[in-house]
Structures are given as C-alpha cells and as structure tokens.
Short mmCIF file of C-alpha atoms in Angstrom, two decimals:
data_model
loop_
_atom_site.label_atom_id
_atom_site.label_comp_id
_atom_site.label_asym_id
_atom_site.label_seq_id
_atom_site.Cartn_x
_atom_site.Cartn_y
_atom_site.Cartn_z
CA MET I 210 105.23 22.81 80.08
CA SER I 211 106.11 26.15 79.03
CA THR I 212 109.70 27.25 77.93
CA PRO I 213 111.11 29.93 80.07
CA LYS I 214 111.44 33.02 78.28
CA VAL I 215 115.11 34.37 77.48
CA ASN I 216 116.02 37.58 78.57
CA PRO I 217 117.45 39.40 75.64
CA HIS I 218 119.84 41.10 77.69
CA ARG I 219 121.11 38.03 79.40
CA PRO I 220 120.70 35.23 76.58
CA TYR I 221 122.77 32.25 78.01
CA TYR I 222 121.53 32.87 81.74
CA THR I 223 120.38 29.56 82.92
CA PRO I 224 117.61 29.56 85.74
CA GLY I 225 118.89 27.66 88.98
CA LEU I 226 122.69 28.50 88.34
CA HIS I 227 123.48 31.21 90.46
CA HIS I 228 126.92 30.76 91.25
CA HIS I 229 128.71 32.39 87.95
CA ASN I 230 127.61 34.73 85.11
CA TYR I 231 128.53 32.76 82.58
CA THR I 232 128.49 36.22 80.25
CA SER I 233 131.98 36.69 81.13
CA LEU I 234 134.98 35.18 83.03
CA PRO I 235 134.79 35.22 87.00
CA SER I 236 136.24 38.07 88.47
CA THR I 237 139.54 37.43 89.86
CA SER I 238 140.15 40.55 91.89
CA ASP I 239 139.49 39.13 95.18
CA ALA I 240 140.74 35.63 94.73
CA SER I 241 144.33 36.37 92.75
CA PRO I 242 145.63 37.55 96.45
CA LEU I 243 144.42 34.92 98.02
CA VAL I 244 145.99 32.35 95.47
CA LEU I 245 149.10 34.00 94.95
CA GLU I 246 149.80 34.51 98.59
CA ASP I 247 149.03 30.64 99.12
CA ASN I 248 151.72 29.76 96.52
CA ASN I 249 154.38 32.06 98.02
CA ASN I 250 153.67 30.88 101.52
CA THR I 251 154.06 27.28 100.25
CA GLN I 252 157.04 27.94 98.39
CA LEU I 253 158.48 29.96 101.44
CA LYS I 254 157.83 26.93 103.56
CA SER I 255 159.27 24.22 101.14
CA PHE I 256 162.54 26.64 100.86
CA THR I 257 162.88 27.26 104.66
CA ALA I 258 162.48 23.58 105.23
CA ARG I 259 165.18 22.52 102.61
CA CYS I 260 167.49 24.97 104.13
CA THR I 261 167.07 24.06 107.74
CA SER I 262 167.39 20.53 106.77
CA PHE I 263 170.58 21.08 104.79
CA ALA I 264 172.15 23.19 107.72
CA LEU I 265 171.09 20.63 110.31
CA LEU I 266 172.64 17.78 108.51
CA LYS I 267 176.00 19.86 107.62
CA TYR I 268 175.90 20.46 111.34
CA PHE I 269 175.77 16.51 112.00
CA VAL I 270 178.63 16.02 109.52
CA THR I 271 180.65 18.54 110.85
CA MET I 272 180.21 17.02 114.50
CA LEU I 273 181.41 13.89 113.28
CA THR I 274 184.30 14.83 111.42
CA SER I 275 185.56 17.42 114.21
CA PRO I 276 187.54 14.85 115.88
CA PHE I 277 189.43 14.09 113.25
CA GLU I 278 190.16 17.77 112.09
CA VAL I 279 191.06 18.59 115.53
CA GLY I 280 193.44 15.58 115.92
CA THR I 281 195.11 16.41 112.35
CA THR I 282 195.50 20.07 113.50
CA LEU I 283 197.01 19.58 116.58
CA LEU I 284 199.52 17.11 114.60
CA GLN I 285 200.24 19.64 112.18
CA VAL I 286 200.79 22.78 114.56
CA GLN I 287 203.14 20.71 116.99
CA TYR I 288 206.69 21.79 116.98
CA SER I 289 208.95 18.83 117.38
CA PRO I 290 212.73 19.46 116.68
CA HIS I 291 215.42 17.20 116.67
CA GLU I 292 217.36 17.23 119.97
CA ASP I 293 220.16 19.16 118.49
CA VAL I 294 218.37 21.81 117.44
CA GLU I 295 218.19 24.88 119.54
CA VAL I 296 215.48 27.86 118.80
CA ILE I 297 216.00 30.80 120.72
CA GLY I 298 212.43 32.35 121.29
CA ILE I 299 210.67 34.78 123.70
CA PRO I 300 211.35 33.90 127.21
CA ILE I 301 208.04 32.93 128.79
CA PRO I 302 207.53 32.97 132.41
CA LEU I 303 207.06 30.21 134.87
CA ASP I 304 203.15 31.31 135.48
CA SER I 305 202.28 30.70 131.86
CA THR I 306 203.29 26.97 131.88
CA PHE I 307 200.27 26.12 133.71
CA GLN I 308 198.47 24.38 130.61
CA LEU I 309 201.57 21.68 130.39
CA THR I 310 201.58 20.57 134.00
CA SER I 311 197.61 20.45 134.53
CA PRO I 312 195.25 18.07 132.59
CA THR I 313 192.78 20.98 130.97
CA GLU I 314 191.82 18.51 128.09
CA GLY I 315 188.79 16.43 128.02
CA TRP I 316 186.24 14.87 125.40
CA ARG I 317 184.45 18.31 124.64
CA SER I 318 188.15 19.31 123.18
CA LEU I 319 187.46 16.96 120.44
CA PHE I 320 184.79 19.58 119.34
CA LYS I 321 186.80 22.47 119.50
CA GLY I 322 186.13 25.09 116.78
CA GLN I 323 183.07 22.89 115.34
CA ARG I 324 180.46 26.04 115.33
CA VAL I 325 183.25 28.10 113.64
CA THR I 326 183.72 25.16 111.22
CA TRP I 327 179.82 24.63 110.54
CA ILE I 328 179.46 28.83 109.74
CA TYR I 329 182.54 28.74 107.72
CA ASP I 330 181.06 25.50 105.64
CA MET I 331 177.40 26.77 105.22
CA LEU I 332 178.79 30.52 104.08
CA ARG I 333 181.34 29.14 101.42
CA THR I 334 178.29 26.44 100.34
CA VAL I 335 176.01 29.64 99.56
CA LEU I 336 178.72 32.32 98.37
CA ARG I 337 181.36 30.65 96.46
CA PRO I 338 178.06 28.97 93.66
CA ALA I 339 176.57 32.38 93.28
CA LEU I 340 180.12 33.82 92.59
CA GLU I 341 181.11 31.43 90.14
CA SER I 342 177.17 31.36 88.58
CA SER I 343 177.60 35.44 88.18
CA LEU I 344 181.22 35.23 86.75
CA ASN I 345 179.79 32.54 84.07
CA ASP I 346 176.99 35.09 83.24
CA VAL I 347 179.34 37.81 83.22
CA PHE I 348 181.32 35.84 80.44
CA GLY I 349 178.50 34.11 78.70
CA LEU I 350 179.72 30.66 79.65
CA TYR I 351 177.61 27.76 80.42
CA ASP I 352 177.16 26.99 84.12
CA ASP I 353 178.54 23.65 85.82
CA THR I 354 175.16 22.86 86.94
CA THR I 355 173.60 22.61 83.61
CA ILE I 356 176.56 21.18 81.72
CA PRO I 357 179.31 19.52 83.64
CA LEU I 358 182.92 20.25 82.93
CA LEU I 359 183.45 16.85 81.66
CA HIS I 360 181.11 17.13 78.69
CA LEU I 361 182.10 20.55 77.35
CA ASP I 362 184.65 20.61 74.48
CA SER I 363 186.16 24.00 76.07
CA ILE I 364 187.09 23.92 79.91
CA THR I 365 189.49 26.85 80.13
CA ALA I 366 187.23 29.51 80.49
CA ASN I 367 184.54 27.08 83.01
CA MET I 368 187.74 26.04 84.94
CA ALA I 369 189.14 29.65 85.92
CA THR I 370 185.76 31.07 86.94
CA MET I 371 185.84 28.15 89.47
CA ILE I 372 189.09 28.65 90.81
CA VAL I 373 188.65 32.26 90.79
CA SER I 374 185.36 31.86 92.99
CA HIS I 375 187.24 29.44 95.19
CA LEU I 376 190.08 32.02 95.44
CA VAL I 377 188.16 34.88 96.18
CA ILE I 378 185.60 33.53 98.80
CA GLY I 379 188.81 31.43 100.65
CA VAL I 380 190.37 34.79 100.98
CA LEU I 381 186.95 36.67 102.20
CA LEU I 382 186.77 34.08 104.95
CA SER I 383 190.08 33.62 105.92
CA PRO I 384 189.56 34.97 109.20
CA LEU I 385 187.22 32.35 110.22
CA GLU I 386 190.01 29.74 109.18
CA ILE I 387 192.47 31.65 111.41
CA ILE I 388 189.90 31.73 114.20
CA ARG I 389 189.14 27.91 113.95
CA THR I 390 192.83 26.97 114.10
CA ARG I 391 193.18 28.82 117.17
CA LEU I 392 190.19 27.84 119.12
CA ILE I 393 191.80 24.29 118.27
CA VAL I 394 195.28 24.80 119.35
CA GLN I 395 194.49 26.91 122.38
CA SER I 396 194.28 25.61 125.91
CA ALA I 397 190.63 24.38 127.02
CA SER I 398 190.93 25.86 130.33
CA PRO I 399 188.63 28.74 130.82
CA HIS I 400 191.69 30.58 132.78
CA CYS I 401 193.74 29.91 130.03
CA SER I 402 191.51 30.68 126.78
CA LYS I 403 192.63 33.78 125.21
CA TYR I 404 189.54 33.59 122.67
CA LYS I 405 186.13 33.10 124.40
CA GLY I 406 184.38 32.34 121.20
CA LEU I 407 183.71 33.44 117.50
CA PHE I 408 182.87 37.38 117.98
CA HIS I 409 185.22 37.49 121.01
CA ALA I 410 188.03 36.12 118.72
CA LEU I 411 187.21 38.37 115.73
CA ARG I 412 187.11 41.47 118.15
CA THR I 413 190.58 40.32 119.79
CA MET I 414 192.41 39.66 116.65
CA PHE I 415 191.17 43.05 114.74
CA SER I 416 192.26 44.93 117.57
CA GLU I 417 195.50 43.48 118.17
CA GLU I 418 196.63 42.76 114.70
CA GLY I 419 196.12 46.12 112.81
CA GLY I 420 192.33 45.68 111.86
CA ILE I 421 190.81 44.26 108.70
CA ARG I 422 194.34 45.19 106.53
CA GLY I 423 196.35 43.77 109.19
CA VAL I 424 194.46 40.14 109.06
CA TYR I 425 193.83 40.11 105.52
CA LEU I 426 197.67 41.13 104.44
CA SER I 427 199.51 39.09 107.24
CA LYS I 428 202.05 36.58 106.53
CA ASN I 429 199.05 33.81 105.98
CA LEU I 430 198.03 35.57 102.62
CA VAL I 431 200.59 34.07 100.49
CA PRO I 432 199.72 30.21 101.56
CA THR I 433 195.92 30.88 101.43
CA LEU I 434 196.33 32.11 97.94
CA PHE I 435 198.32 29.17 96.93
CA TYR I 436 196.10 26.67 98.93
CA HIS I 437 192.64 28.06 97.63
CA THR I 438 194.08 27.74 94.11
CA MET I 439 195.66 24.20 94.26
CA SER I 440 192.54 22.43 95.86
CA PRO I 441 190.20 22.99 93.39
CA LEU I 442 192.37 22.55 90.77
CA ILE I 443 192.99 19.21 91.78
CA SER I 444 189.59 18.20 92.81
CA CYS I 445 188.24 19.68 89.39
CA SER I 446 191.10 18.09 87.40
CA THR I 447 190.59 14.51 88.87
CA PRO I 448 187.51 13.59 86.77
CA LEU I 449 189.07 15.20 83.62
CA LEU I 450 192.36 13.10 83.90
CA ILE I 451 190.44 9.67 84.49
CA ALA I 452 188.14 9.98 81.68
CA ARG I 453 190.23 11.62 79.19
CA LEU I 454 193.55 10.78 80.02
CA LEU I 455 193.22 7.16 81.47
CA HIS I 456 189.85 6.51 79.42
CA ILE I 457 188.16 5.11 82.68
CA SER I 458 184.32 5.41 82.81
CA ALA I 459 182.40 5.42 85.98
CA THR I 460 179.49 3.78 84.51
CA ASP I 461 181.45 0.90 82.74
CA SER I 462 184.40 0.39 85.02
CA PRO I 463 183.05 1.69 88.83
CA ILE I 464 185.77 -0.10 90.72
CA LEU I 465 188.76 0.90 88.32
CA TYR I 466 187.01 4.32 88.43
CA GLY I 467 187.44 4.63 92.28
CA ALA I 468 191.13 3.08 92.55
CA ALA I 469 192.00 6.05 90.13
CA GLU I 470 190.25 8.57 91.77
CA LEU I 471 192.03 7.16 95.28
CA THR I 472 195.44 7.25 93.42
CA LEU I 473 195.19 10.71 92.03
CA SER I 474 193.52 12.05 95.58
CA THR I 475 196.48 10.84 97.26
CA LEU I 476 198.71 12.61 94.86
CA GLY I 477 196.78 15.54 95.71
CA LEU I 478 197.05 15.07 99.21
CA LEU I 479 200.89 15.22 98.75
CA ILE I 480 200.72 18.45 97.23
CA THR I 481 197.99 19.97 99.58
CA LEU I 482 198.95 18.74 102.83
CA PRO I 483 202.37 20.87 103.11
CA LEU I 484 200.47 23.83 102.65
CA GLU I 485 198.07 23.16 104.84
CA THR I 486 200.93 22.61 107.60
CA ILE I 487 202.17 25.76 107.02
CA ARG I 488 199.14 27.85 106.77
CA LYS I 489 197.77 26.63 109.75
CA ARG I 490 201.40 27.13 111.65
CA LEU I 491 201.50 30.85 110.38
CA GLN I 492 197.47 31.03 111.50
CA CYS I 493 198.64 30.24 115.38
CA GLN I 494 201.22 33.30 115.40
CA THR I 495 199.85 36.15 117.84
CA THR I 496 201.30 39.57 118.32
CA ASN I 497 201.54 38.27 122.08
CA PRO I 498 202.38 34.73 122.23
CA ILE I 499 202.54 34.72 125.76
CA GLU I 500 198.95 35.15 126.32
CA PHE I 501 198.33 32.25 123.72
CA LYS I 502 198.42 29.22 125.78
CA THR I 503 198.48 26.34 123.61
CA THR I 504 197.60 22.58 124.00
CA VAL I 505 200.89 21.46 122.40
CA ALA I 506 204.17 22.89 121.87
CA LEU I 507 204.54 25.67 119.05
CA ARG I 508 207.68 26.96 117.44
CA PRO I 509 209.26 29.83 120.34
CA GLN I 510 210.54 31.93 117.15
CA PRO I 511 207.64 32.75 114.93
CA TYR I 512 208.27 32.28 110.80
CA ARG I 513 208.65 35.02 108.43
CA GLY I 514 206.52 33.77 105.75
CA LEU I 515 205.72 30.86 103.42
CA LEU I 516 209.43 29.94 102.16
CA ASP I 517 210.74 30.62 105.80
CA ALA I 518 208.35 27.99 107.45
CA LEU I 519 209.08 25.54 104.77
CA TYR I 520 212.92 26.00 105.25
CA LYS I 521 212.72 25.66 108.97
CA ILE I 522 210.24 22.85 109.00
CA LEU I 523 212.35 20.83 106.64
CA LYS I 524 215.68 22.04 108.54
CA GLU I 525 214.46 21.47 112.18
CA GLU I 526 211.93 18.73 112.09
CA GLY I 527 212.75 16.75 109.15
CA THR I 528 215.85 15.22 110.80
CA ARG I 529 216.12 11.22 111.08
CA TYR I 530 218.91 9.18 112.25
CA LYS I 531 221.14 7.57 109.24
CA ARG I 532 222.43 4.09 109.14
CA ASN I 533 225.95 4.38 110.19
CA ASN I 534 227.89 1.68 108.35
CA ASN I 535 231.23 2.34 110.66
CA ARG I 536 229.02 1.99 113.67
CA LYS I 537 228.36 -1.81 112.33
CA LYS I 538 231.62 -2.78 111.27
CA ALA I 539 233.20 -1.54 114.41
CA LYS I 540 230.87 -4.09 116.25
CA VAL I 541 231.50 -6.90 113.98
CA LYS I 542 235.59 -6.48 114.43
CA ASN I 543 235.18 -6.02 117.78
CA ASN I 544 233.27 -9.45 118.36
CA LYS I 545 235.97 -10.79 116.04
CA LYS I 546 238.73 -9.60 118.03
CA ARG I 547 236.86 -11.37 121.23
CA TRP I 548 236.49 -14.67 119.96
CA SER I 549 240.05 -14.69 118.88
CA SER I 550 241.52 -13.84 122.22
CA GLU I 551 239.69 -16.26 123.76
CA SER I 552 240.72 -19.08 121.74
CA ASP I 553 244.53 -18.16 122.20
CA THR I 554 243.92 -17.75 126.50
CA THR I 555 244.97 -20.46 128.72
CA GLU I 556 243.40 -21.48 131.45
CA SER I 557 245.16 -19.20 133.76
CA ASP I 558 244.32 -16.04 131.57
CA ILE I 559 240.62 -17.31 131.23
CA SER I 560 240.38 -17.37 135.11
CA PHE I 561 242.42 -14.15 135.48
CA SER I 562 240.24 -12.64 132.84
CA ASN I 563 236.85 -13.80 134.70
CA GLN I 564 237.88 -11.43 137.38
CA GLN I 565 238.08 -8.52 135.67
CA LYS I 566 235.19 -6.55 134.04
CA HIS I 567 235.78 -5.76 130.65
CA THR I 568 233.57 -3.01 129.28
CA PRO I 569 232.87 -2.82 125.71
CA PRO I 570 234.55 0.49 123.61
CA PRO I 571 231.79 3.17 123.11
CA PRO I 572 230.41 2.60 119.84
CA PRO I 573 231.09 5.66 116.97
CA PRO I 574 228.32 8.18 117.28
CA LEU I 575 225.21 8.48 115.19
CA ARG I 576 225.03 10.49 111.97
CA THR I 577 222.05 12.53 111.46
CA SER I 578 220.49 13.58 107.98
CA ALA I 579 220.21 17.56 107.67
CA TRP I 580 217.02 17.85 105.94
CA GLY I 581 213.45 15.82 105.90
CA ILE I 582 209.79 15.85 104.96
CA ARG I 583 208.55 14.21 107.79
CA GLY I 584 207.67 17.35 109.61
CA LEU I 585 205.42 18.33 106.66
CA TYR I 586 203.11 15.29 106.10
CA ARG I 587 201.94 14.90 109.75
CA GLY I 588 198.48 13.68 109.68
CA PHE I 589 198.85 12.20 106.43
CA SER I 590 198.24 8.82 107.50
CA MET I 591 194.74 10.04 109.01
CA GLN I 592 193.76 11.76 105.72
CA MET I 593 194.87 8.68 103.80
CA ALA I 594 192.64 6.31 105.91
CA ALA I 595 189.71 8.63 105.21
CA ASN I 596 190.05 8.21 101.58
CA ILE I 597 190.54 4.53 101.84
CA MET I 598 187.36 4.08 103.71
CA LEU I 599 185.44 6.24 101.35
CA PHE I 600 186.97 4.22 98.28
CA VAL I 601 185.59 0.94 100.41
CA PHE I 602 182.35 2.18 100.89
CA GLN I 603 182.01 3.34 97.32
CA THR I 604 183.09 -0.06 96.21
CA MET I 605 180.53 -1.73 98.69
CA ASN I 606 177.64 0.58 97.10
CA VAL I 607 178.63 -0.71 93.62
CA LEU I 608 179.01 -4.36 94.55
CA GLU I 609 175.65 -4.18 96.17
CA GLY I 610 173.70 -2.33 93.49
CA LYS I 611 174.68 -5.05 91.08
#
C-alpha cells in the first residue's frame, strides 16, 4: 500500500477531512455575529422574563394589600372632632352632600388607587437603588448590595447615601402619593369623582394647583421630607441596634431576634404614623374642596402646614372624657341620703312618698380633656396586627426549619 504524497504547501492536510483547514484557525467572520446575536437574544429574553415575573408578583402583592391600605387611609384622613368643637369652613351647597346620602361604595372601592400604588412601587424599586449605587460610586463607597451595612466598620457614609436616595426619590414621586391618597378618599360614584385616573389627576392637579412648582412646593413638602427621612433611618437602624446594641444574632436566636425586631418596628410605627397621618390630610386639601366629594368627612377648614395640622388634630380630635370624681361622690352621697330618709320615715310617710314621683338630682357635668393623641394614631391597630402576623409567620418558619 503506497503512502499518499504530501503536498509541500499543505503539509498537515489529511485526505478525507474536508470540513476544516487545520493549517489555520477557522474563520469566524460569519459565525461570530450569529453566536453573539443568539447570546444577546437569550440574555434579553431572560431579563424580560425576570422583569415581567417581578412586575406581576408586585401587582399581585399590591392587590392583596390594597384593602388594608384603603382602610388605613380612610381612618387617617377622617375628621372626627369632639362635639364641643366648632369649625367654621367653606359653605357647601346641598347638592354636594349627595355622596353622604346615597350608597356609592362597593367592593371595588377596596382597590381604589391600586394601579397608582403599583406604578409608584415599581418606579421606586428601580430608581432608588440606582441612585444609591451612583452616589456610592461617586464617593468611593462600598455598595450595600456587596457588603451589608451590618458588616461595615463605618456605616455613616453608606447610611447617608441610603437616606439621601430615599429622600430624593420620595420627593420626586410625591405627586403619585398625592394622587393615590385622593383616589382612595374621593367618592366612588362616577358622577361625583373629581379624578378619573392617574393621567387625568396629573393634568387636573398641575393645572389647578400652580403647575410643577405649586405641586412640589406645597404644604405637603415639609412632612414629605420628614417622612422619607425617618422611615429609612428607622428601618436601616433596626438590624444594627439588634446586633450591636442588644447583641442578638438572627442565626443563634431567631425567635428572640424576631421579637426584638417586632418591638423596634412598633416603636418606629409610633414615630412615623403621625407623620403619615398629617401627610395624607394635607394631600387631601385641594384648591376647590366643593368639587372634591369624599367618602369620609374632611376638616372643612384647611390646615396651614405641618405644625398647624399637628396642633389642630391634638386639640380637636384628641379629646376624651375624664373621670369626674365629684360626679361619683355626689352619686354615693345621694344614695346615703335616700337610705337614711327611708329608715326614719313612718308608715304614713312611706304611703305618702309612694304616691309621689321623686326625680333624682342631675349629676354634675362631665369634664373633658383639652389634648389627646388619639387622632394621630388611627389605623395603628391595623398596622400593629400586620407586624404581629409577620412575626408569627417568621417564627413558624423557624420552628419548621429545625
């Protein structure tokens, strides 16, 4: 058998193999665009699928929590003054009380403002971490997604960028919060609704309330700044206080860690709930309150700002009856007199007294307290119940995992 001759120009050529030229690397001029295009399409499809799944999950969670959000908001904005309080406001014509005399609310009202809440949450989820990451890059800080704040030696700078990102995005998206509150509070009747939806509410609010400048620099700006500063500060400080001050580890003592987290979240709720109540009341104040027909009663006279709202709520809606000791003493004294007089009377006096009707003397009037915090904490029990349920679920998961 003769060996094949070797071509001097192609010394490594093997007969029968015609797929590739082994003297050089295969040409990728035609294959590279196809491979890169397939990889790009795969990554794009994966990213789109993740975004779609996250958006649908967020919408589902928003739908489940919407009835609790609606109930809490209506409790917070409802004006319930003491019977002795008299507030002179804008006269309202008789036809504007239609929403109070006819049932316009139904089960759909439990989901008022749900789409606006979903859009707000989606924008906040995307914009806030991006701004925080950009601030960390500018100042050369470790990103909290890489190293949690709990494991950093110095947390001041990272906490500052986190709070600034919450504050900036909160102020930027504050018109959506105003629209969400007004959509929840307004009457569900189509004949009484001032705002038909998100975009109609934006156009109406910008045209009636001084444009972008009037909306952002309104009375709601100061409570918005306080709220979006205190909320992230409390939520960020909770794990740090538990780990560094109380020395409780989530790994070693998960139930005790959950109890400490519940306690601190309750203390934080005592701080943020009054701010949230004042914000929502200021958000309901429009330039033309006669056109804004609401499900619950609002204060007829608008608040002038954060401090004025705080003072008026404490003064007008925090009143409770105080126990009057003089009233109790007078009642006991009248009973003693009645028994002593009955023991000293004769039979004729008894027969004569039975023929007459004795009316007891009127009791002394009840005294009322001038101040109270009840109006600032409406909806507290509802949010407290949600925190307790979360603690119970976490505890059950820990016990099942053991």
